[in-house]
Amino acid sequence: MSTFRLYNALTRQVELLEPSEQTDDGAPLLRFYCCGPTVYSYAHIGNFRTFLTADLIVRTAAALGWEVNYVSNVTDVGHLTEDDTADASGEDRMAKALKSKEGEQFANVWDLARHYTDALMADWQALNLREPTIRPRATEHVREQIRAVEALLENGHAYETEDGVYFHVPSFPDYGKLSGNTDIEELAVGAAAESRDVVVDVEKRDPRDFALWKKDDAHLMQWHSPFGWGFPGWHLECSVMAQKYLGETIDLHGGGEDLRFPHHECEIAQAEAITGKPFARHWSHTRFLQVEGKKMSKRDGNFLTLHDLTASVDNGGRSDWGAPVDPLALRLALISGHYGKPFNFTQAALKAAAKNIQRYRDADKAVQEALASNREGENNLEAPLADVYADALAAMCDDLNTPEALAAAYRGVNVILSQHRQEPLSGMAAQTAADFLNRINNLLGIVRHESPEGPSSNEDDEFAEYVESLLEQRTEARKAKDWPRADEIRAEIDALGVEVMDNPSGSTWRKKL
RNA sequence: GGCGCCGUGGCCGAGUGGCUAGGCAAGGGUCUGCAAAACCCUCUACAGCGGUUCGAUUCCGCUCGGCGCCUCCA
């Protein structure tokens, strides 16, 4: 039953994802590497769509009883902003960020990288993303990268020039097997470089050759190497770190669709030229998302970081996007489309997600209460919830069909709530429902936060206290049938962004969506 | 130009050779001091044109339209 099918970019078809090893306990062990971001700024929701895809792979594997060695890096070395990336010249992104307005607060590039790395981890947790087994940093693996360059020089796949060390693409006949960019492309590449008026290292032997090491003793981040002071090429860090932590051949390698070429193609070339073994057996890419029908861009005002959406307006959150948005709603919105298809992120979709999350919370709350009261009675949830969970897992195993998995999960929530409405859940039924919600949360991460400290704070507690006190006053007024006074207080509460709901059993409140 | 993806009801988005995905929005209703929430009901679509077929939204071809990558980008 434990078959997990996933699109493989290498073969261009949906294939069985097969761990090549087992743990000592006999569980399949998946070795998975997903390319992380360069920490020169806050990560945006597009970055997170990719990390979310990785997260869902990890969760689905875990649901099947697999162990996952999940490695996701942080690129804290500045690479390049200019078109001549292959030559690794030009200004790097970190240096550029340091000079920007936001960059003024940082003492240096190291400081800047640390700040944005911390921000990444906080956002990561807010979105309920599972922490990678290992999160290596490029700057902490420069030794290994230098050794890889040496190995490639020794076995003839690389050569040194005045400016750096390059990988010689023609020495690796498989180059292009992932992207389909083969020899025809070669001409286009040369042409492209010329038309862009880029200064190409004249010593490069082939236009496709890419930098393994860039000699530059003026660079803000530089290391000493046998080839002089400088810094490693961008593609090197991932293949080196993946192999260090996961072995020479890994089961699955993922990232954003833009990474397919040249980044992943170059990783393959470097890694396989050294080991002579396949680097990764399965490749997965997440498609870019669009925002309100357009590619995200700062100019169009639709460039969204997690911070833009989840921070309070006072704290820089974007009111035009309804900030602060519940991070779980954002998570749900971002996984409501298939990872391999273009996805249009819209305000309407975000609102719909928020509403659904509310419902998951309602169910969770009802179940917790029922669990506490432990009523006598039948358990008629077992069979329906088992079916629904099986549907959800099967959908995820079918190339991560999140829309279908979510539909199934929601069906389960509705079963629980409608059952509970007819007659409060028995202790046994509540236990079944709680197990279901836990499993759904493990699989999809949309029921509640998993991190020990949820995003709650003293501020929230104080706010809640204040609302409760107002609500008490209103209840008094209602008892006295002083309707104008009651409505007045409700208006006050309403102004705080809170809605009041009067039920037969009393009044409750919650933050408006 | 090269490679690839997609066009589903007001919106977002699965899926299938014949049997209502789902969500959100909207309209009507129940409930309610008024609201809100909740619940019930309604809304049957697959870009266009051909072809294959007993039958196509689903397969094939063409047309139109949108989008992505092709050394900045997840």
Coordinates of C-alpha atoms (C1' of nucleotides) in Angstrom, one line a residue:
Chain A
M1 CA 0.0 0.0 0.0
S2 CA 2.9 2.3 0.7
T3 CA 3.4 3.5 -2.8
F4 CA 4.3 7.1 -3.2
R5 CA 4.2 8.4 -6.8
L6 CA 5.8 11.7 -7.7
Y7 CA 6.6 13.4 -11.0
N8 CA 10.3 12.9 -11.9
A9 CA 11.8 15.7 -14.0
L10 CA 14.5 13.4 -15.1
T11 CA 12.1 11.0 -16.9
R12 CA 9.3 13.5 -17.3
Q13 CA 6.7 11.2 -15.8
V14 CA 5.1 10.4 -12.6
E15 CA 7.1 7.6 -11.0
L16 CA 7.3 5.6 -7.8
L17 CA 9.4 7.4 -5.3
E18 CA 11.6 4.7 -3.8
P19 CA 13.9 5.0 -0.9
S20 CA 17.1 3.1 -1.6
E21 CA 17.8 2.2 2.0
Q22 CA 16.2 1.1 5.2
T23 CA 16.7 2.1 8.8
D24 CA 17.9 -0.5 11.4
D25 CA 14.2 -1.0 12.2
G26 CA 13.4 -1.9 8.6
A27 CA 11.6 1.3 7.8
P28 CA 12.3 2.8 4.4
L29 CA 14.7 5.8 4.6
L30 CA 14.2 8.6 2.2
R31 CA 17.2 10.8 1.5
F32 CA 15.9 14.1 0.4
Y33 CA 17.6 17.4 -0.4
C34 CA 15.7 20.6 -1.2
C35 CA 17.4 23.8 -2.3
G36 CA 16.9 26.6 0.2
P37 CA 17.0 30.4 -0.3
T38 CA 19.7 32.9 -0.4
V39 CA 19.3 34.9 2.7
Y40 CA 19.7 38.4 1.4
S41 CA 16.1 39.5 2.2
Y42 CA 12.9 38.2 3.7
A43 CA 11.6 35.1 2.0
H44 CA 8.5 35.6 0.0
I45 CA 5.4 33.4 -0.5
G46 CA 6.8 32.0 -3.7
N47 CA 9.9 30.7 -1.8
F48 CA 7.5 29.1 0.7
R49 CA 5.5 27.4 -2.0
T50 CA 8.6 25.4 -2.8
F51 CA 9.4 24.7 0.9
L52 CA 5.8 23.8 1.4
T53 CA 6.1 21.2 -1.4
A54 CA 9.1 19.8 0.3
D55 CA 7.3 19.8 3.6
L56 CA 4.4 17.8 2.1
I57 CA 6.8 15.3 0.7
V58 CA 8.3 14.8 4.1
R59 CA 4.9 14.5 5.8
T60 CA 3.5 12.1 3.2
A61 CA 6.6 9.9 3.6
A62 CA 6.3 10.0 7.3
A63 CA 2.6 9.1 7.1
L64 CA 3.7 6.0 5.1
G65 CA 6.0 5.0 8.0
W66 CA 9.1 6.2 6.3
E67 CA 12.1 7.9 7.9
V68 CA 13.2 11.0 6.1
N69 CA 16.7 12.5 6.1
Y70 CA 15.7 15.9 5.0
V71 CA 18.4 18.4 4.2
S72 CA 17.6 22.0 3.2
N73 CA 20.4 24.5 3.0
V74 CA 20.7 28.2 3.6
T75 CA 22.7 30.0 1.0
D76 CA 24.5 32.7 3.0
V77 CA 27.2 33.4 0.4
G78 CA 26.4 36.2 -1.9
H79 CA 26.3 35.1 -5.5
L80 CA 25.6 37.2 -8.5
T81 CA 23.1 39.7 -9.7
E82 CA 24.4 40.2 -13.2
D83 CA 23.8 38.3 -16.3
D84 CA 27.3 36.9 -16.4
T85 CA 26.7 34.5 -13.7
A86 CA 28.5 31.7 -15.4
D87 CA 31.6 33.7 -15.0
A88 CA 30.8 34.6 -11.4
S89 CA 31.7 38.2 -11.9
G90 CA 29.5 41.2 -11.2
E91 CA 28.1 42.4 -7.9
D92 CA 26.6 39.8 -5.6
R93 CA 23.2 39.9 -4.1
M94 CA 24.3 40.1 -0.5
A95 CA 26.6 43.0 -1.2
K96 CA 23.8 44.7 -3.0
A97 CA 21.4 44.1 -0.2
L98 CA 23.8 45.6 2.3
K99 CA 23.9 48.8 0.3
S100 CA 20.1 49.0 0.1
K101 CA 18.0 51.0 2.5
E102 CA 17.1 48.0 4.6
G103 CA 20.7 47.0 4.6
E104 CA 21.9 50.0 6.5
Q105 CA 21.1 48.4 9.8
F106 CA 23.6 45.7 9.3
A107 CA 27.3 46.0 10.1
N108 CA 28.4 43.7 7.3
V109 CA 27.2 40.9 5.1
W110 CA 27.7 38.3 7.8
D111 CA 25.4 40.2 10.0
L112 CA 22.9 40.6 7.3
A113 CA 22.9 36.9 6.5
R114 CA 22.4 36.1 10.2
H115 CA 19.4 38.4 10.4
Y116 CA 17.6 37.0 7.4
T117 CA 18.4 33.4 8.4
D118 CA 16.7 34.0 11.7
A119 CA 13.8 35.5 10.0
L120 CA 13.6 32.5 7.6
M121 CA 13.4 30.1 10.5
A122 CA 10.7 32.1 12.3
D123 CA 8.6 32.2 9.1
W124 CA 9.3 28.5 8.6
Q125 CA 7.8 27.7 12.0
A126 CA 4.9 30.0 11.6
L127 CA 3.9 28.2 8.4
N128 CA 4.0 24.9 10.3
L129 CA 6.9 23.6 8.1
R130 CA 8.8 20.6 9.5
E131 CA 12.3 21.5 10.5
P132 CA 14.8 19.8 8.2
T133 CA 16.9 17.1 9.7
I134 CA 19.9 19.2 8.8
R135 CA 20.0 22.8 7.7
P136 CA 23.6 23.3 6.4
R137 CA 25.0 26.7 5.6
A138 CA 27.1 27.3 2.6
T139 CA 29.7 29.4 4.5
E140 CA 30.3 26.5 6.9
H141 CA 31.1 24.2 4.0
V142 CA 33.7 26.1 2.1
R143 CA 36.4 23.5 2.9
E144 CA 34.3 20.8 1.3
Q145 CA 33.7 22.9 -1.7
I146 CA 37.4 23.6 -2.2
R147 CA 38.1 19.9 -2.0
A148 CA 35.4 19.3 -4.7
V149 CA 37.1 21.9 -6.9
E150 CA 40.4 20.1 -6.4
A151 CA 38.9 16.8 -7.3
L152 CA 37.5 18.2 -10.5
L153 CA 40.8 19.8 -11.4
E154 CA 42.6 16.5 -10.8
N155 CA 40.2 14.3 -12.9
G156 CA 40.3 16.8 -15.8
H157 CA 36.7 18.1 -15.6
A158 CA 37.8 21.5 -14.5
Y159 CA 40.6 24.0 -15.5
E160 CA 42.0 27.1 -14.0
T161 CA 42.2 30.6 -15.5
E162 CA 43.4 34.0 -14.4
D163 CA 39.9 34.6 -13.0
G164 CA 38.9 31.4 -11.5
V165 CA 38.3 27.7 -11.9
Y166 CA 35.7 26.5 -14.4
F167 CA 33.8 23.2 -14.9
H168 CA 34.3 22.1 -18.5
V169 CA 30.9 21.2 -19.7
P170 CA 32.0 19.2 -22.9
S171 CA 33.8 16.8 -20.5
F172 CA 30.5 15.7 -19.2
P173 CA 28.4 14.2 -22.0
D174 CA 25.3 13.9 -19.8
Y175 CA 25.0 17.6 -19.4
G176 CA 21.5 18.6 -20.3
K177 CA 19.8 15.4 -19.3
L178 CA 17.7 17.1 -16.7
S179 CA 16.7 20.2 -18.6
G180 CA 16.8 19.1 -22.2
N181 CA 19.2 22.0 -22.9
T182 CA 21.7 20.2 -25.0
D183 CA 23.9 21.2 -27.9
I184 CA 21.4 23.4 -29.8
E185 CA 21.3 25.5 -26.7
E186 CA 25.0 26.0 -26.9
L187 CA 24.7 28.4 -29.8
A188 CA 21.9 30.3 -28.1
V189 CA 23.9 30.6 -25.0
G190 CA 26.8 32.1 -26.9
A191 CA 24.5 34.4 -28.7
A192 CA 22.7 35.4 -25.6
A193 CA 25.9 36.3 -23.8
E194 CA 27.0 38.4 -26.7
S195 CA 23.7 40.2 -27.1
R196 CA 23.7 41.1 -23.4
D197 CA 27.0 42.8 -23.8
V198 CA 28.6 40.8 -21.1
V199 CA 32.2 40.5 -20.6
V200 CA 33.0 36.9 -20.9
D201 CA 36.2 35.4 -19.5
V202 CA 38.2 35.0 -22.8
E203 CA 39.9 32.0 -21.2
K204 CA 36.7 30.0 -20.9
R205 CA 36.9 27.1 -23.3
D206 CA 33.2 26.7 -23.8
P207 CA 30.4 29.2 -23.3
R208 CA 28.5 26.7 -21.1
D209 CA 31.4 26.3 -18.7
F210 CA 30.5 27.6 -15.3
A211 CA 32.5 28.8 -12.4
L212 CA 33.5 26.5 -9.5
W213 CA 35.7 29.1 -7.9
K214 CA 35.9 32.8 -8.5
K215 CA 39.2 34.5 -7.7
D216 CA 38.4 37.9 -6.1
D217 CA 40.3 39.4 -3.2
A218 CA 37.9 42.4 -3.0
H219 CA 34.8 40.3 -2.4
L220 CA 33.1 41.0 0.9
M221 CA 33.1 37.3 1.7
Q222 CA 36.3 35.5 0.7
W223 CA 38.2 32.5 1.6
H224 CA 41.7 31.3 1.0
S225 CA 42.1 28.4 -1.4
P226 CA 44.9 26.7 -3.4
F227 CA 43.6 28.9 -6.3
G228 CA 43.9 32.1 -4.3
W229 CA 41.5 34.3 -2.3
G230 CA 38.0 34.2 -3.6
F231 CA 34.6 32.4 -3.2
P232 CA 32.9 29.3 -4.5
G233 CA 30.6 29.1 -7.4
W234 CA 26.9 29.0 -6.7
H235 CA 26.2 25.5 -7.9
L236 CA 28.8 23.9 -5.9
E237 CA 27.4 24.3 -2.4
C238 CA 24.3 22.2 -3.0
S239 CA 25.9 19.2 -4.5
V240 CA 28.6 19.2 -1.9
M241 CA 26.3 19.5 1.1
A242 CA 23.8 17.1 -0.3
Q243 CA 26.5 14.5 -0.7
K244 CA 28.1 15.2 2.7
Y245 CA 24.9 14.6 4.6
L246 CA 23.0 12.2 2.3
G247 CA 25.6 10.2 0.4
E248 CA 26.8 10.0 -3.2
T249 CA 23.4 9.1 -4.6
I250 CA 20.4 10.7 -3.0
D251 CA 16.8 9.6 -3.5
L252 CA 15.2 12.9 -4.2
H253 CA 16.3 16.4 -4.9
G254 CA 13.8 19.3 -5.1
G255 CA 13.6 23.0 -5.6
G256 CA 11.9 25.8 -7.5
E257 CA 11.3 25.4 -11.2
D258 CA 13.8 28.0 -12.1
L259 CA 16.5 25.9 -10.5
R260 CA 16.1 23.1 -13.0
F261 CA 18.5 24.9 -15.3
P262 CA 21.2 25.8 -14.8
H263 CA 21.5 25.1 -11.1
H264 CA 20.4 21.5 -10.9
E265 CA 22.0 20.7 -14.3
C266 CA 25.3 22.0 -13.0
E267 CA 24.9 20.2 -9.7
I268 CA 24.5 16.9 -11.6
A269 CA 27.6 17.6 -13.7
Q270 CA 29.8 18.4 -10.7
A271 CA 28.7 15.6 -8.5
E272 CA 28.6 12.9 -11.1
A273 CA 31.9 14.0 -12.6
I274 CA 33.5 13.3 -9.2
T275 CA 31.8 10.1 -8.2
G276 CA 30.8 8.6 -11.5
K277 CA 27.5 7.7 -9.8
P278 CA 24.0 9.1 -10.3
F279 CA 23.6 12.2 -8.1
A280 CA 19.9 12.1 -7.5
R281 CA 17.4 9.4 -8.7
H282 CA 14.4 11.6 -8.6
W283 CA 14.0 15.4 -9.3
S284 CA 11.0 17.5 -8.3
H285 CA 10.4 21.1 -9.1
T286 CA 7.7 23.4 -7.8
R287 CA 6.1 25.8 -10.2
F288 CA 6.2 29.5 -9.6
L289 CA 3.1 31.0 -8.2
Q290 CA 1.4 34.1 -9.5
V291 CA -0.3 36.8 -7.4
E292 CA -3.6 38.1 -8.7
G293 CA -2.9 36.7 -12.1
K294 CA 0.6 38.2 -12.5
K295 CA 4.1 37.2 -11.7
M296 CA 5.2 38.6 -8.4
S297 CA 7.1 41.8 -8.8
K298 CA 7.9 44.7 -6.6
R299 CA 6.9 47.1 -9.3
D300 CA 3.4 45.7 -9.6
G301 CA 2.9 45.8 -5.8
N302 CA 2.1 42.1 -5.7
F303 CA 5.4 41.0 -4.2
L304 CA 4.5 39.4 -0.9
T305 CA 6.7 38.2 1.9
L306 CA 5.4 36.2 4.7
H307 CA 6.0 39.2 6.9
D308 CA 3.8 41.4 4.7
L309 CA 0.9 39.1 5.3
T310 CA 1.2 37.8 8.8
A311 CA 2.5 40.9 10.7
S312 CA 0.1 43.3 12.3
V313 CA -0.4 46.5 10.3
D314 CA 1.5 48.5 13.0
N315 CA 4.4 46.1 12.4
G316 CA 4.5 46.5 8.7
G317 CA 1.8 44.1 7.7
R318 CA -0.1 45.0 4.5
S319 CA -3.6 46.2 5.3
D320 CA -4.6 45.8 1.6
W321 CA -4.0 42.1 2.0
G322 CA -5.9 41.9 5.3
A323 CA -2.8 41.6 7.5
P324 CA -2.4 40.1 10.0
V325 CA -3.4 36.9 8.2
D326 CA -3.4 33.6 10.1
P327 CA -0.3 31.8 9.0
L328 CA -2.2 28.5 8.9
A329 CA -4.7 30.1 6.5
L330 CA -1.8 31.2 4.4
R331 CA -0.4 27.7 4.5
L332 CA -3.7 26.3 3.4
A333 CA -4.1 28.8 0.6
L334 CA -0.6 28.0 -0.7
I335 CA -1.2 24.3 -0.8
S336 CA -4.7 24.5 -2.3
G337 CA -3.2 24.1 -5.8
H338 CA -1.1 21.3 -7.2
Y339 CA 2.6 22.1 -6.8
G340 CA 3.3 21.2 -10.4
K341 CA 0.8 23.6 -12.0
P342 CA 0.8 27.3 -12.1
F343 CA -1.0 28.6 -9.1
N344 CA -2.8 31.9 -8.8
F345 CA -2.6 33.3 -5.3
T346 CA -5.5 35.7 -4.7
Q347 CA -7.2 37.5 -1.9
A348 CA -10.3 35.6 -2.4
A349 CA -8.4 32.3 -2.1
L350 CA -6.8 33.5 1.1
K351 CA -10.1 34.4 2.6
A352 CA -11.6 31.1 1.6
A353 CA -8.7 29.4 3.3
A354 CA -9.1 31.5 6.5
K355 CA -12.7 30.3 6.6
N356 CA -11.7 26.7 6.3
I357 CA -9.1 27.0 9.0
Q358 CA -11.7 28.4 11.3
R359 CA -13.7 25.3 10.7
Y360 CA -10.8 23.0 11.5
R361 CA -10.4 24.9 14.7
D362 CA -14.1 24.6 15.5
A363 CA -13.9 20.8 15.1
D364 CA -10.7 20.6 17.1
K365 CA -12.3 22.6 19.9
A366 CA -15.4 20.5 19.9
V367 CA -13.4 17.4 20.0
Q368 CA -11.2 18.6 22.9
E369 CA -14.3 19.4 24.9
A370 CA -15.9 16.1 24.1
L371 CA -12.8 14.4 25.1
A372 CA -12.8 16.2 28.4
S373 CA -16.4 15.4 29.2
N374 CA -15.9 11.7 28.2
R375 CA -19.6 11.0 27.6
E376 CA -21.1 7.5 27.4
G377 CA -22.2 6.4 24.0
E378 CA -21.6 4.8 20.6
N379 CA -18.7 5.5 18.4
N380 CA -20.0 5.8 14.9
L381 CA -17.0 7.9 13.6
E382 CA -14.6 5.1 13.2
A383 CA -15.5 3.8 9.8
P384 CA -16.2 7.2 8.1
L385 CA -13.1 8.9 9.4
A386 CA -10.9 5.9 8.5
D387 CA -12.2 6.1 4.9
V388 CA -11.7 9.8 4.7
Y389 CA -8.1 9.6 6.0
A390 CA -7.3 6.9 3.6
D391 CA -8.6 9.1 0.8
A392 CA -6.5 12.0 1.9
L393 CA -3.3 9.9 2.1
A394 CA -4.0 8.2 -1.2
A395 CA -4.4 11.6 -2.8
M396 CA -1.1 12.8 -1.4
C397 CA 0.6 9.6 -2.6
D398 CA -0.7 10.4 -6.1
D399 CA 1.9 13.1 -6.9
L400 CA 0.9 15.3 -3.9
N401 CA -2.7 15.9 -5.0
T402 CA -3.3 18.5 -2.3
P403 CA -6.7 19.7 -3.6
E404 CA -8.1 16.3 -3.3
A405 CA -6.4 15.6 0.0
L406 CA -7.8 18.8 1.3
A407 CA -11.3 18.0 0.1
A408 CA -11.1 14.7 1.9
A409 CA -9.8 16.3 5.1
Y410 CA -12.6 18.8 5.0
R411 CA -15.2 16.0 4.5
G412 CA -13.8 14.5 7.7
V413 CA -14.2 17.8 9.6
N414 CA -17.8 18.0 8.4
V415 CA -18.6 14.5 9.5
I416 CA -17.2 15.3 13.0
L417 CA -19.1 18.6 13.3
S418 CA -22.4 17.3 12.0
Q419 CA -22.2 14.3 14.3
H420 CA -21.4 16.5 17.2
R421 CA -24.3 18.8 16.4
Q422 CA -26.8 15.9 16.4
E423 CA -25.6 14.6 19.7
P424 CA -22.5 15.6 21.6
L425 CA -19.6 13.2 20.8
S426 CA -19.1 10.3 23.1
G427 CA -15.8 9.8 24.7
M428 CA -15.0 7.1 22.3
A429 CA -16.1 9.0 19.3
A430 CA -14.1 12.0 20.5
Q431 CA -11.0 9.8 20.8
T432 CA -11.5 8.6 17.2
A433 CA -12.1 12.2 16.0
A434 CA -9.0 13.4 17.9
D435 CA -6.9 10.7 16.3
F436 CA -8.2 11.7 12.9
L437 CA -7.4 15.4 13.4
N438 CA -3.9 14.5 14.6
R439 CA -3.3 12.4 11.6
I440 CA -4.6 15.0 9.3
N441 CA -2.5 17.6 11.0
N442 CA 0.5 15.4 10.6
L443 CA -0.2 14.9 6.9
L444 CA -1.2 18.4 6.0
G445 CA -0.4 20.7 8.9
I446 CA -3.5 22.7 8.8
V447 CA -5.3 21.9 12.0
R448 CA -3.0 23.5 14.5
H449 CA 0.5 24.6 15.0
E450 CA 3.0 21.8 15.9
S451 CA 5.7 23.9 17.3
P452 CA 5.7 23.9 21.1
E453 CA 5.1 27.6 21.4
G454 CA 2.3 28.5 19.1
P455 CA 2.1 32.1 17.9
S456 CA 0.5 33.3 21.1
S457 CA 1.8 36.0 23.3
N458 CA 1.1 38.0 26.4
E459 CA -0.3 40.7 24.1
D460 CA -2.9 38.2 22.9
D461 CA -3.8 37.3 26.5
E462 CA -4.3 40.9 27.5
F463 CA -6.4 41.5 24.4
A464 CA -8.6 38.4 25.2
E465 CA -9.1 39.6 28.7
Y466 CA -10.2 43.0 27.5
V467 CA -12.7 41.5 25.1
E468 CA -14.1 39.2 27.7
S469 CA -14.7 42.1 30.1
L470 CA -16.6 43.9 27.4
L471 CA -18.5 40.8 26.6
E472 CA -19.5 40.4 30.3
Q473 CA -20.9 43.9 30.3
R474 CA -22.9 43.1 27.2
T475 CA -24.3 40.0 28.8
E476 CA -25.4 42.0 31.8
A477 CA -27.1 44.5 29.5
R478 CA -28.8 41.7 27.6
K479 CA -30.1 40.2 30.7
A480 CA -31.6 43.5 31.6
K481 CA -33.0 43.7 28.1
D482 CA -31.2 46.9 27.6
W483 CA -30.8 46.4 23.8
P484 CA -29.4 49.8 22.9
R485 CA -26.6 49.4 25.5
A486 CA -25.9 45.8 24.4
D487 CA -25.6 46.9 20.8
E488 CA -23.4 49.7 21.7
I489 CA -21.0 47.4 23.4
R490 CA -21.1 45.0 20.4
A491 CA -20.1 47.9 18.2
E492 CA -17.2 48.6 20.5
I493 CA -16.1 45.0 20.3
D494 CA -16.7 45.0 16.6
A495 CA -14.3 47.9 16.2
L496 CA -11.6 45.7 17.8
G497 CA -11.9 43.4 14.8
V498 CA -13.8 40.8 16.9
E499 CA -17.2 39.3 16.2
V500 CA -19.6 38.2 18.8
M501 CA -21.8 35.1 18.5
D502 CA -24.8 34.6 20.7
N503 CA -25.7 31.0 21.3
P504 CA -28.3 29.4 23.5
S505 CA -25.5 28.5 25.9
G506 CA -24.0 31.9 26.0
S507 CA -22.0 34.4 23.9
T508 CA -18.7 33.6 22.3
W509 CA -16.3 35.7 20.3
R510 CA -13.5 35.4 17.8
K511 CA -11.3 37.5 15.7
K512 CA -12.9 38.5 12.4
L513 CA -11.5 36.8 9.3
Chain B
rG1 C1' 13.5 31.3 -31.9
rG2 C1' 14.1 26.6 -28.5
rC3 C1' 11.8 23.6 -24.6
rG4 C1' 7.4 23.0 -21.6
rC5 C1' 2.7 24.0 -19.1
rC6 C1' -2.4 25.5 -19.0
rG7 C1' -7.4 27.1 -20.6
rU8 C1' -13.5 23.7 -16.0
rG9 C1' -19.7 27.1 -13.4
rG10 C1' -19.2 34.6 -10.3
rC11 C1' -14.0 33.2 -8.1
rC12 C1' -10.2 29.4 -6.6
rG13 C1' -9.4 24.7 -8.0
rA14 C1' -9.6 18.5 -8.6
rG15 C1' -11.2 14.7 -11.7
rU16 C1' -13.3 11.4 -15.3
rG17 C1' -14.6 8.1 -22.1
rG18 C1' -21.1 7.4 -20.0
rC19 C1' -22.3 8.1 -13.0
rU20 C1' -23.1 15.8 -8.7
rA21 C1' -15.3 16.7 -6.7
rG22 C1' -14.7 20.2 -3.0
rG23 C1' -14.2 25.2 -1.2
rC24 C1' -15.4 30.4 -1.4
rA25 C1' -18.9 33.9 -3.1
rA26 C1' -24.1 34.8 -4.3
rG27 C1' -29.6 34.0 -3.7
rG28 C1' -33.7 31.9 -0.6
rG29 C1' -35.0 29.9 4.2
rU30 C1' -34.6 28.1 9.7
rC31 C1' -32.9 30.1 14.2
rU32 C1' -32.4 35.0 16.7
rG33 C1' -34.3 41.1 20.8
rC34 C1' -31.3 42.8 16.5
rA35 C1' -27.1 40.8 14.4
rA36 C1' -23.4 37.1 13.8
rA37 C1' -22.4 32.1 13.7
rA38 C1' -24.6 27.6 12.6
rC39 C1' -27.9 24.6 9.7
rC40 C1' -31.1 23.5 5.2
rC41 C1' -32.1 24.6 0.0
rU42 C1' -30.7 26.7 -4.9
rC43 C1' -26.7 27.8 -8.6
rU44 C1' -24.6 21.2 -13.4
rA45 C1' -19.4 24.0 -16.0
rC46 C1' -15.6 21.9 -18.7
rA47 C1' -12.1 28.1 -24.7
rG48 C1' -13.6 27.4 -30.2
rC49 C1' -13.8 24.3 -34.6
rG50 C1' -13.2 19.5 -36.6
rG51 C1' -12.2 14.1 -36.0
rU52 C1' -12.3 9.1 -33.4
rU53 C1' -16.5 6.7 -30.7
rC54 C1' -22.9 4.0 -29.4
rG55 C1' -21.3 8.1 -26.3
rA56 C1' -16.0 13.2 -25.1
rU57 C1' -15.3 18.0 -20.6
rU58 C1' -12.1 13.5 -20.7
rC59 C1' -8.6 10.7 -26.7
rC60 C1' -6.5 13.0 -31.6
rG61 C1' -5.8 17.4 -34.8
rC62 C1' -6.2 22.5 -35.7
rU63 C1' -7.4 27.6 -34.1
rC64 C1' -7.7 31.3 -30.4
rG65 C1' -6.1 32.8 -25.6
rG66 C1' -3.0 32.8 -21.0
rC67 C1' 1.6 31.4 -18.6
rG68 C1' 6.6 29.5 -17.4
rC69 C1' 11.9 28.4 -18.2
rC70 C1' 16.1 29.3 -21.7
rU71 C1' 22.6 31.4 -16.9
rC72 C1' 18.6 37.4 -11.3
rC73 C1' 14.6 34.6 -9.2
rA74 C1' 11.7 29.3 -5.1

